[in-house]
Coordinates of C-alpha atoms in Angstrom, one line a residue:
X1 CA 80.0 -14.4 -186.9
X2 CA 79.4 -11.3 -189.2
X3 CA 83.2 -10.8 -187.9
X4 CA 84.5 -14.1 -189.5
X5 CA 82.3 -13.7 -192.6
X6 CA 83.8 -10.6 -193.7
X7 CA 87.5 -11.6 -193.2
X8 CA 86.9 -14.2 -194.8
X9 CA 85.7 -12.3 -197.5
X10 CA 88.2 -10.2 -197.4
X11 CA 90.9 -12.5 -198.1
X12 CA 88.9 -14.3 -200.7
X13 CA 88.9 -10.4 -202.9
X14 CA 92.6 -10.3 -202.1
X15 CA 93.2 -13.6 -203.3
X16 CA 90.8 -12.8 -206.7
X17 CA 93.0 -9.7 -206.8
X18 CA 96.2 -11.3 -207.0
X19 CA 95.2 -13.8 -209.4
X20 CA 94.1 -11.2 -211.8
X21 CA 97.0 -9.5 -211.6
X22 CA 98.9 -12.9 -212.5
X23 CA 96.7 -14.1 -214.7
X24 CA 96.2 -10.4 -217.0
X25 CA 100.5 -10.4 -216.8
X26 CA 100.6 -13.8 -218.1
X27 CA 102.2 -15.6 -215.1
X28 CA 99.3 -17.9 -214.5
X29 CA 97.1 -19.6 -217.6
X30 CA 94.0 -18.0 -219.1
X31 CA 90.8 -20.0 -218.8
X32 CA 89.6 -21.1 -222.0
X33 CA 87.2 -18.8 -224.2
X34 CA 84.8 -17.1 -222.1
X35 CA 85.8 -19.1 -219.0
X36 CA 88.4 -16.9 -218.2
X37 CA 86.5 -15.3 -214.7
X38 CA 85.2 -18.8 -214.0
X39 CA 88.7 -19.9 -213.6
X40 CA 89.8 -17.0 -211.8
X41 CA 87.2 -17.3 -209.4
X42 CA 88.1 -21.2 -208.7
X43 CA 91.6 -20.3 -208.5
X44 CA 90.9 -17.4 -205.8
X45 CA 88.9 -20.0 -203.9
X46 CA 91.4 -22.4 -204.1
X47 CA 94.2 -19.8 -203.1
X48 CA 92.2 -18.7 -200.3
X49 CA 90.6 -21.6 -198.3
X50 CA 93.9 -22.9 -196.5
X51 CA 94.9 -19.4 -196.1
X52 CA 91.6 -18.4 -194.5
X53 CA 92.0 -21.8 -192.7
X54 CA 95.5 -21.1 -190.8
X55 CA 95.1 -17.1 -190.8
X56 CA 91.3 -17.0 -189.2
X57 CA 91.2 -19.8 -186.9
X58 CA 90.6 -17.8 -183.6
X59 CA 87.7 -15.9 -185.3
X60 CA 86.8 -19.1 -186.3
X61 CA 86.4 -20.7 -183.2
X62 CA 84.5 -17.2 -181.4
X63 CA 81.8 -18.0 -183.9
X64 CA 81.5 -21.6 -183.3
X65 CA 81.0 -20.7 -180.0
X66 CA 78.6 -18.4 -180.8
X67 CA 77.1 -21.0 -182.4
X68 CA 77.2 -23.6 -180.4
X69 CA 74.4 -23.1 -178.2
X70 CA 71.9 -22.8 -180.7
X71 CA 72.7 -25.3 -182.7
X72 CA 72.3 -27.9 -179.4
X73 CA 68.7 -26.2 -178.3
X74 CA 67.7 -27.0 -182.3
X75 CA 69.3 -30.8 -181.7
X76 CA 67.3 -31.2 -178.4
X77 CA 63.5 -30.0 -180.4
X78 CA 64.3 -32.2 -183.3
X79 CA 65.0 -35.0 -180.6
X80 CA 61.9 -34.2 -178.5
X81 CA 59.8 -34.1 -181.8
X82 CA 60.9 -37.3 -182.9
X83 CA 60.2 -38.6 -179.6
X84 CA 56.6 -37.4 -180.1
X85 CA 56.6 -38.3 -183.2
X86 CA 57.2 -42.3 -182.5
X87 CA 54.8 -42.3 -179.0
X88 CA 52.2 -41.2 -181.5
X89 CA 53.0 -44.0 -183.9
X90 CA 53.1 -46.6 -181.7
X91 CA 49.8 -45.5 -180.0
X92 CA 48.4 -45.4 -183.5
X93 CA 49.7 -49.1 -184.2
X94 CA 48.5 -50.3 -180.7
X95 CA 44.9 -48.9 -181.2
X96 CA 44.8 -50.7 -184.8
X97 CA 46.5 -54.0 -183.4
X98 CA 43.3 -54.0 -180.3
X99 CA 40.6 -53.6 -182.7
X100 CA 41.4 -56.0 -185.8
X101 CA 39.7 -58.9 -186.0
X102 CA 42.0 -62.0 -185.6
X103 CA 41.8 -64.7 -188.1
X104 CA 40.7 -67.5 -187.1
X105 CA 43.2 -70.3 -185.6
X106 CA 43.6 -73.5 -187.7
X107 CA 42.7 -76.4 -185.6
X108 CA 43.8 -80.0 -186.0
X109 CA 40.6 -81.0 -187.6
X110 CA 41.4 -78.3 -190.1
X111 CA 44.4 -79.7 -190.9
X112 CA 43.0 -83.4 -191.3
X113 CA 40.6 -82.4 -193.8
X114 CA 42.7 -80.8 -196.1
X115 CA 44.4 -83.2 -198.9
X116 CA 47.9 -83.9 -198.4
X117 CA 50.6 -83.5 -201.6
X118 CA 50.7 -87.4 -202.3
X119 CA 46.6 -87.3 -201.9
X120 CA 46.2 -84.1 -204.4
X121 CA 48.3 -85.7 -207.7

């Protein structure tokens, strides 16, 4: 991984190089005012992803499997938490659910005693 990170680096400070070079000789534009090494570094970025993309991809793919296997033991706790996480809800939302009073049931008698819409005008 440290591998990867420094040639990537590396072509990232040639790429700033070369754009320097163009852009102090007047082949490329200046950035405007003081954003001249703002532009230079977005330039150099820009310059060197696709290269880094094409030129590193079999360093690139010895870190992702470097990678890999951590990254799916940290996917597995999270799940497992999670898990945990919802047992505990629910067990929390089943012991509230037991001991709440229910309301009482309206009965027919209830209902015959209360006024109806034409009755209440």
């Amino acid at each position: 991984m440290l591998r990867y990170t420094l040639m990537r680096l590396g072509i990232f400070v040639g790429c700033f190089v070369v754009v320097w070079a163009l852009v102090y000789s007047g082949v490329a534009p200046r950035g405007l005012g003081a954003s001249n090494g703002m532009w230079m570094v977005l330039l150099s970025l820009l310059v060197s992803a696709p290269i880094s993309f094409v030129a590193l991809r079999k360093q690139r793919d010895q870190a992702s499997a470097q990678i890999a296997p951590r990254l799916d033991r940290s996917i597995d706790r999270v799940k497992s938490n999670l898990a945990a996480n919802r047992s505990q809800e629910d067990e929390a939302d089943d012991a509230v659910r037991t001991t709440a009073v229910p309301e009482p049931a309206e009965t027919a008698e209830n209902e015959s005693a209360r006024p109806t819409s034409s009755q209440a005008s």
